[in-house]
Structure formats: C-alpha cells, structure tokens
Amino acid sequence: MNDIELIPLGKLRLSEANVRKNDSNLFIEELAANIEAKGLLQNLIVVPAKKRGMFDVTAGGRRLRALNFLLGAGKLPKDHPVACRVLDIDAAEQSELSLIENVIRLDMTPTDEIRAYKHFVNEGSDLDAIAKRFGRTRRFIEGRLRLADLADPIFAALEEGKITLDVAKAYATTPNHDRQMMVWNELSNSWQGNNPDSIRRMVTHSAIRSSSPMAKLASEADYLAAGGKIERDLFTEDGGETWIDAEIAQRIAGEKLQAFAAEIAETSGYAWVRPILETRVTYNATEDLHQVHLEPAPLTDEEQAQADMLLETISALEAESETLDEDDEAAAAEFQSRWDAASSAYDALHDKPPVIPEEMKANVGCFVIIGADGQPTVASGLYSDKPLERRKARGAEAGEGASGAAGEGGGASPAPKPLSQKLVEELAVQRRDILAINLASNPAIALDYLIFAIADSRALYSAQALGTTLRAPSPSLYLANYPESPAHTLMADMRETLDLSWTEHCRTVDRFSAFSALDDDAKASWLAWCMAKTLEASMGIDKKAGQSGPEPIDLHDHLAALMGINVASHWRPTSANYFDRVSKQALLAHVSEVGGPTMAASFMGSKKGDLSASCEKLFAGETIVAPEVKEAALAWVPEAMRFRVLAASDPEDEAPVEHEPESDAGDLEPAEEQDAEAGETVDA
C-alpha cells in the first residue's frame, strides 16, 4: 500500500520506530492551534500495526500529538478523519524514513540524531553510505558518533538539555571517560560548566605536569604506587609527562605537607602551623588574620664575632676578585665556591626566627606551602588573629548601633546612602576579576583587545580609557586587603594549566627560545592569560553625586557583552562581601527590587544584622519564596557589579579625540631632531 487514506484519529498511535523522543512535546499547543485554524497541511505516514485496525505513525509524531491535544480538549472527535499515507515497510525502513524527515527539517535533538546514526552503524551501514543517504559529510557523522561515546552522565546531561552541544563536544575532545568525568565532577556545578573553552582546556591540560611543584612533592614513585596513571608524550623532544589522576597527587602531597607542618609545630614554638596545598599563601587563608612584623633574635656575642670574621673574609674575597684571571675556569670555579660558602654562612647567622613577645605567643602562627622545588617550606610572614578579631568586634558594635537607629521611627525610609568608597573599590576589583577570567578563556577576543590597545594610540589622550595596563606597569588597587572571589582564585589556578616548560630555563635567551617553540594554542593561552592580568578595576555604574570609586569603562562593558558574561553565575553577594557594609535603606531597596514593596515592608522592623543575614539567604536562593522571586534573587547583583548595556553611539555625539601633538621636525636643528625622536620613542 502506498495510498492516501482517511483514518480515524482514534486508530492512530506513535510508532516505536519514530526517532524523535525528547522534544516531541515542545510547542505542541502552538502546533495544535495552527492545525485547528488551518487544518492538517501535511499528511502523516503510517504503517499497519500488529493490532488489527490500528496504524503506527512513522513520520508525523508531533502532528499526531497536536491532534490528540485537540482531542483531549474536546475540539476534535475521536473519529476525526486524518489524511495518512499508508506504507508497507519493515522497522529498519521506518526508522530510516523517520530520520530522513527529521534530519532534513533539523528539528531533532542531538541525542536522538546520535542514537539514530549509531543504530545504522550497528546495523552494518557504512559511514560514507550514511553520510550520502542523509546529505551529511563523513566528518559530521564521525563527530556525532564520537558524542555517542561520551561518559553516561555527560550524555544524559546533553539529552536533558542541561549542557549544550558545544559543551558536549568539548568533553568529547578526549575519548578517555576517566578524564571526562574528572573535569565533569569539577566543573558541572560551577559557572564554567557551560564554558566550552574552559572545559576543553581542562580536558587537555587539567592533568598535573610531572615538573610542577605538587608533582615533585608527591613523587612519581608514591603516585604510581597509589594507582596513579601517567601519559607520556612521544611526539616531543623533551618527552613531557602528565599525571592524569590529579586527586591522587593532591592527596599524597597534602599528607606530606601535613606531616611537615606537624614537625614545624613541634619545634618552632608557634601557636599554630597551617599547611596550604599551594605555592603561595592565599587570601582565603589570611582573611581572618592579621600579619605581624617581628624583629629577628639578636646575635649572641659568639655569633657576632663569627659574623665579623665572615665579613672580613668576604672583603678579602672582593679584593681578590679584582685580580682573578677569568680565563682560568678552574680558578674561577674554586673562587666562586669560597665566595658562596662565606656568603651562605653569613646569611645563615642572620637567618634567625623572630622574637615573639609573650603576650602574642598564644596567637601567632605561620603557614606551610609547597616551594618551587617541590619541597615543603615555611612561607614568609607571621600572622595573628587577635588584632582582626578586635576590629571585627568594633565593626559589629558600630553596625548594631546603626541598625538600631535605622529601625526607629515609622513612615517611609529615606533614600539609600551611596556605597562606601572601600566597598565600591572592592566590588570594582571583583567585577574586574570576572571580566579577567572570561577574557583569559577567550584567546580570540584577548588577541583583538591586545592588538587594539597597542595600535589605537588616539585613545592615549582620550577621556575614555582602554581599560588595560598594557602601557602601564600594573593597576593600582589602593586596598589594604585584596578581596577574594571565585574568579580571582580561578585566575591564579589557570596559570597552572598553561605550558610552563619554558619557564624552567635560567637564561633569558633559552626561555625565549623554548617559548617560541610552543604551539600556537599554548601561546594563545599565555596571551589571553597575560592580557587578562592587565585589566584595571572599573565601575558598573556611572558616577553619581556623592559616589566615589573607579570610573566606568565602556570597553569593559562591551567586552563583557561580546563574551556573554553573567555576573550572577560568578559572584553572589554575602553578608561579608556586601550586605553588612551597606545601609539598612539600601538592603530594603534591594529586597523590594526582587520581591516587591510588600516583601520589603515585612523586613522594616528587623535589625540591620538580622536583615543582612536574611538578605544573604534570600539572594542565595535558600529562602522559601515564590518561584519568580527566587529566580529574580539568584539573578540579582548590585548595580556596581553589573556590566552595562551600551546604547548604539551616534558619531555626531562623540567628543573629538585629542591627538598626540606633532612637531615639525623639519624646522629643528639636528640635536633637537634627535631629542624629538627620543621623546616619540618614550611615548610609544
């Protein structure tokens, strides 16, 4: 049979051979309304079912669902005639027919298409034949089949729409399920979970390099004994190695660092010794501490006499160096050995632990970190928690007093006061960090930004800055403590994912030669990371009366728009980083912004501290509220943290650009001409 027949709607059912599974119910109501208004514009394709009198719909499943929707709504009778083309084909041909219709219409979900192609491969079809049959390239089919071999949780997330096709492709960069799952477990619940560039970088670079400090501390023998796996690069001259099981290396290194910290605690006399599995002391570790500066213990009479003798030896060696024959390598090596010995001995005498006053001994401690050579080491600097606790207590008393004053009296609340300058500067820096981590993950945009910042010399004298320190030493923050944020931590961690092999050389020329030998992707990653490190802090709001802080930078907001940055997925306001530090009127205004005046009024009688804690829970999505309020709260960030949406500029409205003044070199004397050229070189 291959004729058009009118079949009652009640005798039609969806065929198991129909390849569309997941998005079949999307926009069914809209399709049903269209069918109700204009009728069924395209017939269904059906085959006789095993049950007598019934028909299976092979092509047109969504149209069948729309018709059944109208049936359920009482707008069509069960015996409504439906135009169907009846075919007599087997199950394989039914699937092929369904796939052809859906692929051509490009309405299938990726997972349905993947399953369909895999079905035909399993049936013995050739890839070239499949590609020709469905109008695709062989590479396209191979790509879809590669996605079919994703680890189960990642494939399920793609099927459920939790990740995009581009994200799935990033995970499929490697066929290794262990590597896929290692990155998935780390990123799936973070803001990078839908960033293909970050995922691809971690899939290919998340393994620990054998030359890293952590790997040196863990040691290859212990790592292998614990079941760790190593990948060796057979295609480079240095035969670099990467350790796949990062968690094993971290556990071993952490245990060794902990043991070293215990030894220091027993012998140093410090109140506490805390190990950090880092090569630096992080902001999080010192956030509640106060650094103390103590003088080292004075030399004893015996040590002072020994130091004086060593100074005399060093002075004699300095005089001897003037007569040293540099061509005599043996003599030069022997002299260097004596010089190093005397210098090291002198430094060792003065390298004494600091003297801790009795009243501070119960609070002062140190940190243990991983040294550049992979050995545990005591980080420079001592810290105490006592001074910071006193400052916190004073701040809490001041906040309580302010909240009490704000809670007194009735009527409408006054307008919120401008944010404090320190808070605005901290928010600007954290906003900058969010822009930086995204720029570091987008080498193409970073390259454009880099070239533009160098080439566009007109902006040097423009009122609107480029927003980067590319022509300056470094950005100035003017903050006593750097505000920690997830984006800042990720920026520090990202450097460890870069190819650091070239940094191991001592001579500058050797480092440059090694860097030049890196592939383009490695160089591009370095470029993006370095460009991101130059970003200056900027405001997310225009300057208002009484509001101080960094200026807004249009180019920063434009870059954020290009990269589609969602600040709320990077940074959430808490009592510590925001709510405790703004007025009660500002908090009520924020609550009203997401929950309306009624919700804000319910908090009117709350003390400032209680209101701050409530705001932290509300804007973290931990408060039971209406779904639309929760959605608005989770998407909210302070105005100062937002990236602005810039309106299209009118050339006539733009202020004239002040160009760098040019001198007429032809009217200068030769000496003046050289001075002018030198001045231009400095400006460049």
XYZ file of C-alpha atoms in Angstrom:
684
model
C 0.000 0.000 0.000
C 1.135 3.499 -0.807
C -2.129 5.474 -0.962
C -3.590 8.410 0.961
C -6.326 7.182 3.262
C -8.570 8.930 5.780
C -8.055 7.096 9.079
C -9.960 7.910 12.288
C -7.768 9.711 14.831
C -8.540 7.096 17.497
C -6.892 4.364 15.405
C -3.502 6.155 15.156
C -0.634 5.659 17.579
C 3.056 6.640 17.601
C 5.415 4.059 16.098
C 8.358 2.776 18.141
C 10.454 3.354 15.015
C 9.929 7.121 15.219
C 13.386 8.507 16.087
C 12.139 11.655 17.808
C 11.947 11.066 21.569
C 12.864 14.075 23.674
C 11.486 17.330 22.280
C 8.232 15.898 20.968
C 6.033 17.902 23.352
C 7.679 21.286 22.760
C 5.262 23.912 21.349
C 2.515 21.279 20.937
C -0.163 23.780 21.957
C 1.021 26.226 19.300
C 1.037 23.486 16.668
C -2.428 22.347 17.777
C -3.769 25.901 17.450
C -2.340 26.096 13.945
C -3.965 22.791 12.948
C -7.264 23.897 14.460
C -7.172 27.131 12.428
C -5.854 25.852 9.103
C -6.241 22.115 9.232
C -3.571 19.444 8.752
C -1.352 20.792 5.982
C 0.787 17.638 5.631
C -0.392 14.064 5.817
C 1.020 11.528 8.240
C 2.998 8.476 7.137
C 1.752 5.286 8.778
C 2.171 1.511 8.595
C -0.380 -1.128 9.636
C 0.091 -2.082 13.286
C 0.159 -5.635 14.600
C -3.145 -4.948 16.318
C -5.835 -5.260 13.685
C -7.375 -1.960 12.603
C -4.636 0.199 14.203
C -1.863 2.118 12.436
C 1.602 3.186 13.650
C 2.657 6.747 12.768
C 6.230 6.602 11.471
C 6.513 10.240 10.313
C 4.398 12.990 11.838
C 4.570 12.181 15.538
C 4.336 15.838 16.608
C 1.337 16.371 14.360
C -0.273 13.305 15.969
C 0.398 14.697 19.449
C -1.146 18.021 18.417
C -4.242 16.229 17.089
C -4.519 14.240 20.337
C -4.177 17.521 22.263
C -7.197 18.868 20.377
C -8.983 15.567 21.050
C -8.335 15.895 24.784
C -9.536 19.491 24.708
C -12.820 18.403 23.139
C -12.148 20.277 19.915
C -11.943 17.145 17.739
C -13.962 13.920 17.870
C -12.288 10.526 18.227
C -13.434 9.545 14.725
C -11.986 12.701 13.140
C -10.538 11.616 9.736
C -6.794 12.151 9.341
C -5.097 12.065 5.950
C -2.381 9.360 6.053
C -0.063 7.787 3.514
C -0.054 4.092 4.260
C 3.222 2.241 3.602
C 4.103 -1.426 3.967
C 7.753 -1.330 5.153
C 9.831 -3.049 7.851
C 11.112 -1.483 11.104
C 14.542 -0.518 9.704
C 12.987 1.316 6.787
C 10.580 3.040 9.177
C 13.491 4.360 11.286
C 15.323 5.484 8.175
C 12.239 7.274 6.879
C 11.676 8.967 10.254
C 15.324 10.022 10.442
C 15.307 11.442 6.897
C 12.265 13.565 7.652
C 13.607 14.886 10.958
C 17.197 15.499 9.817
C 16.084 17.416 6.767
C 13.793 19.520 8.971
C 16.634 19.984 11.530
C 14.225 19.592 14.436
C 15.798 16.605 16.168
C 17.672 16.821 19.419
C 21.377 15.949 19.178
C 20.951 12.792 21.258
C 18.132 11.490 19.050
C 20.258 12.072 15.978
C 23.263 10.436 17.647
C 21.233 7.339 18.519
C 19.851 7.138 15.016
C 23.268 7.227 13.352
C 24.588 4.703 15.847
C 21.614 2.452 15.055
C 22.522 2.345 11.366
C 26.191 1.739 12.170
C 25.198 -1.151 14.404
C 23.077 -2.482 11.541
C 26.246 -2.624 9.429
C 25.844 0.533 7.347
C 28.999 2.205 6.035
C 29.775 5.756 7.256
C 30.070 7.078 3.720
C 26.751 5.477 2.802
C 25.061 7.030 5.861
C 26.523 10.439 5.046
C 25.364 10.229 1.432
C 21.914 8.967 2.399
C 21.233 11.857 4.778
C 23.076 14.634 2.977
C 25.833 14.971 5.582
C 29.618 14.841 5.447
C 31.566 11.870 6.767
C 33.236 14.174 9.311
C 29.833 15.261 10.618
C 28.741 11.636 11.091
C 32.039 10.796 12.815
C 31.562 13.771 15.147
C 28.083 12.623 16.138
C 29.327 9.069 16.715
C 32.138 10.438 18.891
C 29.489 12.122 21.018
C 27.696 8.789 21.303
C 30.711 7.535 23.277
C 30.544 10.266 25.937
C 30.551 9.172 29.569
C 26.985 8.335 30.633
C 26.402 11.319 32.997
C 27.582 13.778 30.341
C 25.466 12.184 27.603
C 22.471 12.235 29.954
C 23.049 15.948 30.664
C 23.088 16.625 26.913
C 19.897 14.637 26.462
C 18.161 16.530 29.270
C 19.278 19.894 27.922
C 21.487 20.674 30.927
C 24.500 21.243 28.675
C 24.769 22.495 25.131
C 26.067 20.626 22.110
C 29.229 22.758 22.160
C 29.864 21.768 25.772
C 29.411 18.088 24.883
C 31.878 18.493 22.005
C 34.399 19.985 24.444
C 34.137 16.893 26.683
C 34.441 14.664 23.608
C 37.857 16.181 22.893
C 39.197 13.087 24.628
C 37.719 9.572 24.412
C 39.032 8.861 27.922
C 35.991 8.527 30.192
C 38.100 8.964 33.336
C 39.407 12.303 32.078
C 35.909 13.372 31.022
C 34.460 12.554 34.437
C 37.316 14.221 36.311
C 36.552 17.507 34.538
C 32.787 16.934 34.768
C 32.911 16.428 38.552
C 34.927 19.615 38.938
C 33.058 21.923 36.569
C 29.479 20.653 36.204
C 28.217 22.642 39.215
C 30.380 25.726 38.677
C 29.977 28.777 36.487
C 32.385 27.180 33.990
C 30.041 24.241 33.488
C 28.753 25.716 30.211
C 32.005 27.262 29.011
C 33.371 25.038 26.203
C 36.772 26.780 26.174
C 37.344 26.206 29.897
C 36.204 22.586 29.629
C 38.374 21.901 26.605
C 41.362 23.456 28.344
C 40.825 21.339 31.465
C 40.243 18.178 29.448
C 43.574 18.663 27.723
C 45.513 20.411 30.490
C 43.856 19.527 33.801
C 46.316 16.718 34.424
C 49.281 17.675 36.588
C 52.616 18.088 34.834
C 55.435 16.000 36.205
C 57.558 19.166 36.503
C 55.024 21.002 38.724
C 55.858 21.629 42.405
C 52.938 19.453 43.538
C 54.133 16.520 41.413
C 57.667 16.893 42.756
C 56.350 16.849 46.322
C 54.118 13.822 45.740
C 56.956 11.983 43.876
C 56.420 9.698 40.904
C 57.112 6.531 42.887
C 54.430 7.266 45.506
C 51.985 8.416 42.834
C 52.351 5.214 40.806
C 52.179 3.066 43.953
C 48.821 4.690 44.794
C 47.403 3.712 41.400
C 48.034 6.963 39.531
C 48.396 6.901 35.749
C 50.914 8.809 33.644
C 50.665 9.868 29.999
C 53.973 10.263 28.209
C 54.232 12.493 25.145
C 56.042 10.517 22.445
C 55.929 13.327 19.892
C 58.092 15.987 21.539
C 61.817 16.050 22.151
C 61.560 16.503 25.911
C 59.084 13.622 26.272
C 56.963 15.584 28.737
C 54.791 13.655 31.179
C 51.360 14.440 32.640
C 49.752 12.847 35.671
C 46.137 12.010 34.910
C 44.822 11.338 38.427
C 45.156 14.796 39.956
C 43.229 13.845 43.098
C 45.772 11.115 43.937
C 48.698 13.511 43.584
C 46.886 16.119 45.689
C 46.172 13.587 48.436
C 49.790 12.395 48.606
C 51.189 15.936 48.521
C 48.681 17.019 51.188
C 49.706 14.203 53.509
C 53.398 15.090 53.145
C 52.674 18.762 53.692
C 50.637 17.930 56.805
C 53.475 15.829 58.233
C 55.963 18.652 57.625
C 53.620 21.135 59.296
C 53.392 18.861 62.352
C 57.212 18.821 62.623
C 57.370 22.622 62.423
C 54.656 22.951 65.064
C 56.674 20.773 67.472
C 59.966 22.639 67.036
C 59.043 26.252 66.230
C 57.017 27.300 69.237
C 54.335 28.926 67.090
C 50.757 28.824 68.368
C 49.637 27.181 65.105
C 51.073 25.957 61.819
C 48.673 25.531 58.892
C 49.539 23.669 55.688
C 48.226 25.025 52.355
C 48.382 22.889 49.218
C 49.538 25.892 47.189
C 52.759 27.588 46.135
C 51.609 30.808 47.812
C 49.595 31.887 50.831
C 46.088 32.566 49.537
C 43.785 35.393 50.551
C 41.211 32.938 51.947
C 43.797 31.587 54.365
C 44.591 35.042 55.786
C 41.153 36.662 55.527
C 40.538 36.441 59.296
C 44.167 37.008 60.278
C 46.445 39.982 60.755
C 50.049 39.936 59.577
C 52.590 40.828 62.247
C 56.110 42.092 61.647
C 58.669 40.998 64.243
C 62.398 41.561 64.502
C 64.691 38.507 64.444
C 66.530 37.490 67.588
C 69.817 39.426 68.081
C 73.135 37.688 67.557
C 74.947 36.348 70.604
C 78.489 37.568 71.308
C 79.885 34.386 69.797
C 77.698 34.695 66.685
C 78.617 38.373 66.308
C 82.320 37.540 66.433
C 81.786 34.842 63.806
C 79.839 37.285 61.630
C 82.659 39.848 61.851
C 85.178 37.202 60.751
C 82.979 36.251 57.800
C 82.697 39.917 56.776
C 86.484 40.169 56.764
C 86.651 37.024 54.626
C 84.085 38.419 52.193
C 86.006 41.731 51.965
C 89.213 39.831 51.222
C 87.433 37.831 48.534
C 86.138 41.039 46.967
C 89.703 42.350 46.728
C 90.875 39.014 45.335
C 88.182 39.079 42.638
C 89.787 42.150 41.048
C 92.943 40.173 40.259
C 91.193 36.918 39.284
C 92.017 35.529 35.849
C 88.580 34.986 34.293
C 90.042 32.750 31.575
C 91.198 30.255 34.205
C 87.948 28.297 34.638
C 89.300 26.092 37.424
C 90.448 29.069 39.480
C 87.157 30.888 38.842
C 85.136 27.862 39.976
C 87.259 27.493 43.134
C 86.847 31.208 43.927
C 83.091 31.029 43.412
C 82.917 28.079 45.781
C 84.700 30.023 48.548
C 82.531 33.097 47.927
C 79.318 31.086 48.126
C 80.424 29.344 51.312
C 81.273 32.599 53.098
C 78.084 34.350 51.917
C 75.865 31.418 52.888
C 77.436 31.185 56.329
C 76.944 34.908 56.927
C 73.311 34.772 55.804
C 72.680 31.701 57.965
C 73.820 33.577 61.076
C 71.290 36.322 60.461
C 68.513 33.993 59.358
C 67.133 33.571 62.851
C 63.493 33.156 63.860
C 61.784 36.325 65.092
C 61.303 37.072 68.755
C 57.634 36.734 69.668
C 56.523 38.785 72.697
C 54.928 36.781 75.491
C 51.547 38.479 75.045
C 51.435 37.411 71.366
C 52.636 33.806 71.628
C 49.101 32.419 72.000
C 48.039 33.923 68.669
C 50.986 33.996 66.261
C 51.451 31.259 63.684
C 52.714 30.532 60.184
C 51.777 28.726 57.001
C 53.480 25.818 55.268
C 53.348 25.807 51.451
C 54.929 23.948 48.508
C 58.211 25.509 47.406
C 59.179 25.963 43.763
C 61.490 22.938 44.102
C 58.597 20.772 45.295
C 59.742 20.692 48.915
C 57.588 21.781 51.877
C 58.647 25.174 53.152
C 57.556 27.701 55.738
C 56.010 30.703 53.971
C 57.393 34.111 54.785
C 55.319 36.165 57.160
C 53.719 35.543 60.530
C 50.045 36.058 61.304
C 47.866 36.640 64.351
C 44.107 36.500 64.679
C 43.819 38.738 67.720
C 44.026 42.217 66.127
C 41.499 41.349 63.413
C 39.046 39.991 65.968
C 39.148 43.300 67.824
C 38.467 45.221 64.639
C 35.587 42.881 63.822
C 34.091 43.425 67.281
C 34.249 47.204 66.862
C 32.690 46.893 63.413
C 29.875 44.705 64.757
C 29.133 47.202 67.555
C 29.048 50.050 65.054
C 26.787 48.064 62.725
C 24.397 47.213 65.586
C 24.195 50.857 66.571
C 23.458 51.870 63.026
C 20.793 49.187 62.666
C 19.104 50.284 65.851
C 18.970 53.861 64.647
C 17.672 52.818 61.260
C 14.933 50.694 62.791
C 13.487 53.504 64.908
C 10.595 55.598 63.703
C 7.928 54.816 61.173
C 6.975 56.014 57.770
C 8.821 55.842 54.507
C 12.549 55.122 54.642
C 14.962 57.787 53.372
C 16.830 57.264 50.124
C 19.727 54.777 50.392
C 23.107 56.361 51.046
C 25.885 55.993 48.462
C 28.061 52.919 48.907
C 31.281 53.374 50.847
C 34.370 54.056 48.773
C 36.130 50.924 50.029
C 33.160 48.712 49.180
C 32.843 50.261 45.724
C 36.547 49.659 45.090
C 36.280 46.043 46.240
C 33.235 45.423 44.057
C 35.034 47.025 41.116
C 38.036 44.743 41.612
C 35.870 41.622 41.877
C 33.924 42.712 38.788
C 37.260 43.154 37.017
C 38.247 39.609 38.069
C 35.089 38.217 36.477
C 35.911 40.029 33.231
C 39.511 38.778 33.502
C 38.690 35.078 33.909
C 36.343 35.236 30.921
C 38.918 37.117 28.838
C 41.505 34.503 29.806
C 39.157 31.846 28.426
C 38.650 33.663 25.125
C 42.037 33.950 23.368
C 40.493 35.313 20.175
C 38.889 38.291 21.938
C 42.020 38.789 24.069
C 44.138 38.954 20.921
C 41.827 41.517 19.367
C 41.933 43.540 22.596
C 45.711 43.330 22.774
C 46.273 44.469 19.196
C 43.707 47.223 19.513
C 45.193 48.559 22.755
C 48.616 48.784 21.139
C 47.523 50.165 17.814
C 44.892 52.702 18.868
C 47.240 55.449 20.067
C 44.485 58.046 19.697
C 42.905 56.803 22.935
C 46.077 57.736 24.812
C 44.719 61.256 25.305
C 41.028 60.369 25.176
C 38.649 60.787 28.091
C 37.547 57.150 27.665
C 40.405 54.807 28.631
C 41.114 51.435 27.094
C 40.714 49.769 30.470
C 44.030 47.910 30.474
C 47.512 48.492 31.867
C 49.132 47.312 28.665
C 51.060 50.601 28.511
C 51.415 50.866 32.299
C 53.391 48.809 34.864
C 50.389 47.430 36.771
C 46.946 48.505 38.006
C 46.736 50.219 41.388
C 44.065 48.955 43.777
C 44.668 51.084 46.896
C 43.191 48.336 49.066
C 44.641 47.093 52.337
C 43.494 43.530 51.623
C 42.721 42.021 48.251
C 39.039 40.927 48.070
C 38.941 37.206 47.388
C 36.470 35.927 44.817
C 35.968 32.677 42.856
C 37.107 34.443 39.691
C 40.343 35.614 41.344
C 41.098 32.103 42.592
C 40.440 30.650 39.147
C 42.786 33.222 37.593
C 45.550 32.017 39.906
C 44.741 28.369 39.196
C 44.552 28.938 35.447
C 48.263 29.722 35.284
C 48.977 26.153 36.410
C 47.133 24.857 33.335
C 49.438 26.775 30.982
C 52.521 25.200 29.420
C 55.215 26.204 31.939
C 58.047 24.162 30.428
C 59.802 27.227 29.008
C 59.999 28.894 32.456
C 62.402 26.262 33.769
C 65.393 27.660 31.845
C 67.746 30.053 33.636
C 68.962 32.228 30.737
C 66.555 34.698 29.190
C 67.519 33.651 25.663
C 66.879 29.997 26.478
C 63.465 30.816 27.945
C 62.566 32.832 24.867
C 63.714 30.056 22.528
C 61.683 27.482 24.478
C 58.623 29.720 24.444
C 58.978 30.294 20.700
C 58.892 26.523 20.191
C 55.448 26.213 21.804
C 52.483 25.545 19.548
C 50.042 28.305 18.639
C 47.402 27.118 21.115
C 49.844 27.284 24.027
C 50.983 30.766 23.019
C 47.402 31.913 22.583
C 46.557 30.675 26.089
C 49.525 32.599 27.513
C 48.451 35.687 25.581
C 44.882 35.509 26.869
C 46.028 34.963 30.456
C 48.583 37.795 30.349
C 46.074 40.153 28.729
C 43.524 39.320 31.412
C 46.059 40.149 34.154
C 46.358 43.745 32.849
C 42.705 44.675 33.392
C 42.071 47.722 35.524
C 39.223 47.930 38.003
C 36.156 49.781 36.739
C 32.681 50.643 37.963
C 29.458 49.122 36.715
C 27.557 52.366 37.245
C 28.049 55.927 36.123
C 29.363 58.390 38.711
C 26.601 59.818 40.878
C 26.550 62.651 43.359
C 28.475 61.633 46.437
C 29.610 58.314 44.919
C 33.359 57.740 44.700
C 35.315 54.930 43.142
C 36.811 53.796 39.837
C 35.397 55.239 36.630
C 33.167 53.129 34.353
C 34.953 51.917 31.207
C 32.775 51.448 28.136
C 35.190 48.996 26.540
C 34.985 46.687 29.570
C 31.207 46.572 29.246
C 31.451 45.971 25.504
C 33.878 43.062 26.052
C 31.524 41.597 28.652
C 28.687 41.753 26.115
C 30.819 40.008 23.477
C 31.579 37.167 25.897
C 28.020 36.984 27.246
C 29.140 37.309 30.877
C 26.519 36.649 33.542
C 27.909 38.193 36.739
C 25.419 36.338 38.946
C 26.904 32.991 37.929
C 30.375 34.152 39.034
C 29.680 36.136 42.191
C 26.971 36.109 44.848
C 26.503 38.824 47.481
C 27.013 37.720 51.087
C 26.945 39.440 54.443
C 30.743 39.593 54.469
C 31.326 40.958 50.979
C 28.316 43.263 50.678
C 25.208 43.248 52.904
C 26.968 44.027 56.224
C 28.585 47.020 54.570
C 25.624 48.933 53.171
C 22.840 50.842 54.907
C 19.584 49.308 56.016
C 17.761 51.503 53.498
C 19.878 50.013 50.726
C 19.053 46.467 51.883
C 15.333 47.201 51.908
C 15.623 48.678 48.415
C 17.357 45.503 47.204
C 14.640 43.296 48.709
C 11.978 45.465 47.088
C 13.766 45.182 43.752
C 13.346 41.382 43.635
C 10.334 40.791 45.868
C 8.334 43.998 45.674
C 7.364 46.616 48.312
C 5.302 44.126 50.323
C 8.273 41.847 50.970
C 10.464 44.839 51.803
C 7.863 46.129 54.270
C 7.916 42.783 56.116
C 11.590 43.415 56.970
C 11.115 47.050 58.007
C 11.281 46.275 61.739
C 14.318 43.965 61.505
C 17.658 44.949 62.945
C 20.442 45.626 60.480
C 22.351 42.440 61.364
C 19.271 40.229 61.062
C 18.261 41.884 57.806
C 21.756 41.308 56.393
C 21.585 37.595 57.261
C 18.118 37.351 55.703
C 19.354 39.028 52.531
C 22.246 36.578 52.256
C 19.821 33.637 52.341
C 17.313 35.316 50.024
C 19.861 36.165 47.337
C 21.466 32.724 47.640
C 18.133 31.054 46.833
C 17.881 29.486 50.313
C 14.645 31.229 51.345
C 11.240 29.712 50.591
C 9.632 32.299 48.326
C 7.611 32.357 45.111
C 9.496 30.859 42.127
C 9.618 34.193 40.305
C 11.082 35.914 43.378
C 13.722 33.207 43.798
C 14.658 33.470 40.126
C 14.996 37.251 40.383
C 17.051 36.987 43.601
C 19.501 34.477 42.106
C 19.966 36.729 39.070
C 20.476 39.891 41.137
C 23.814 41.602 41.766
C 24.487 45.161 42.976
C 24.423 47.798 40.277
C 28.123 48.454 40.801
C 28.881 44.841 39.808
C 26.764 44.810 36.660
C 28.135 45.190 33.178
C 26.184 47.921 31.435
C 24.273 47.518 28.170
C 25.680 50.227 25.951
C 23.420 52.021 23.508
C 24.497 52.419 19.891
C 26.663 55.520 19.615
C 25.950 58.433 17.306
C 29.148 59.708 15.624
C 27.843 63.271 15.910
C 27.517 62.929 19.682
C 31.077 61.690 20.237
C 33.581 64.103 21.731
C 36.520 64.921 19.462
C 39.593 62.802 20.115
C 42.642 64.692 21.211
C 45.535 63.538 19.080
C 49.103 63.480 20.248
C 50.695 66.774 19.211
C 53.051 66.501 16.282
C 56.195 68.564 15.899
C 57.628 69.799 12.654
C 60.967 68.009 12.651
C 62.000 69.880 9.521
C 62.332 73.172 11.461
C 64.613 71.677 14.147
C 68.344 71.670 14.431
C 69.996 68.190 14.292
C 70.351 67.984 18.079
C 66.705 68.990 18.573
C 65.664 66.458 15.962
C 67.289 63.660 17.987
C 65.526 64.870 21.135
C 62.189 64.794 19.339
C 62.790 61.237 18.132
C 63.774 60.171 21.640
C 60.606 61.706 23.033
C 58.477 59.836 20.496
C 60.175 56.571 21.431
C 59.389 57.081 25.119
C 55.749 57.904 24.390
C 55.363 54.783 22.228
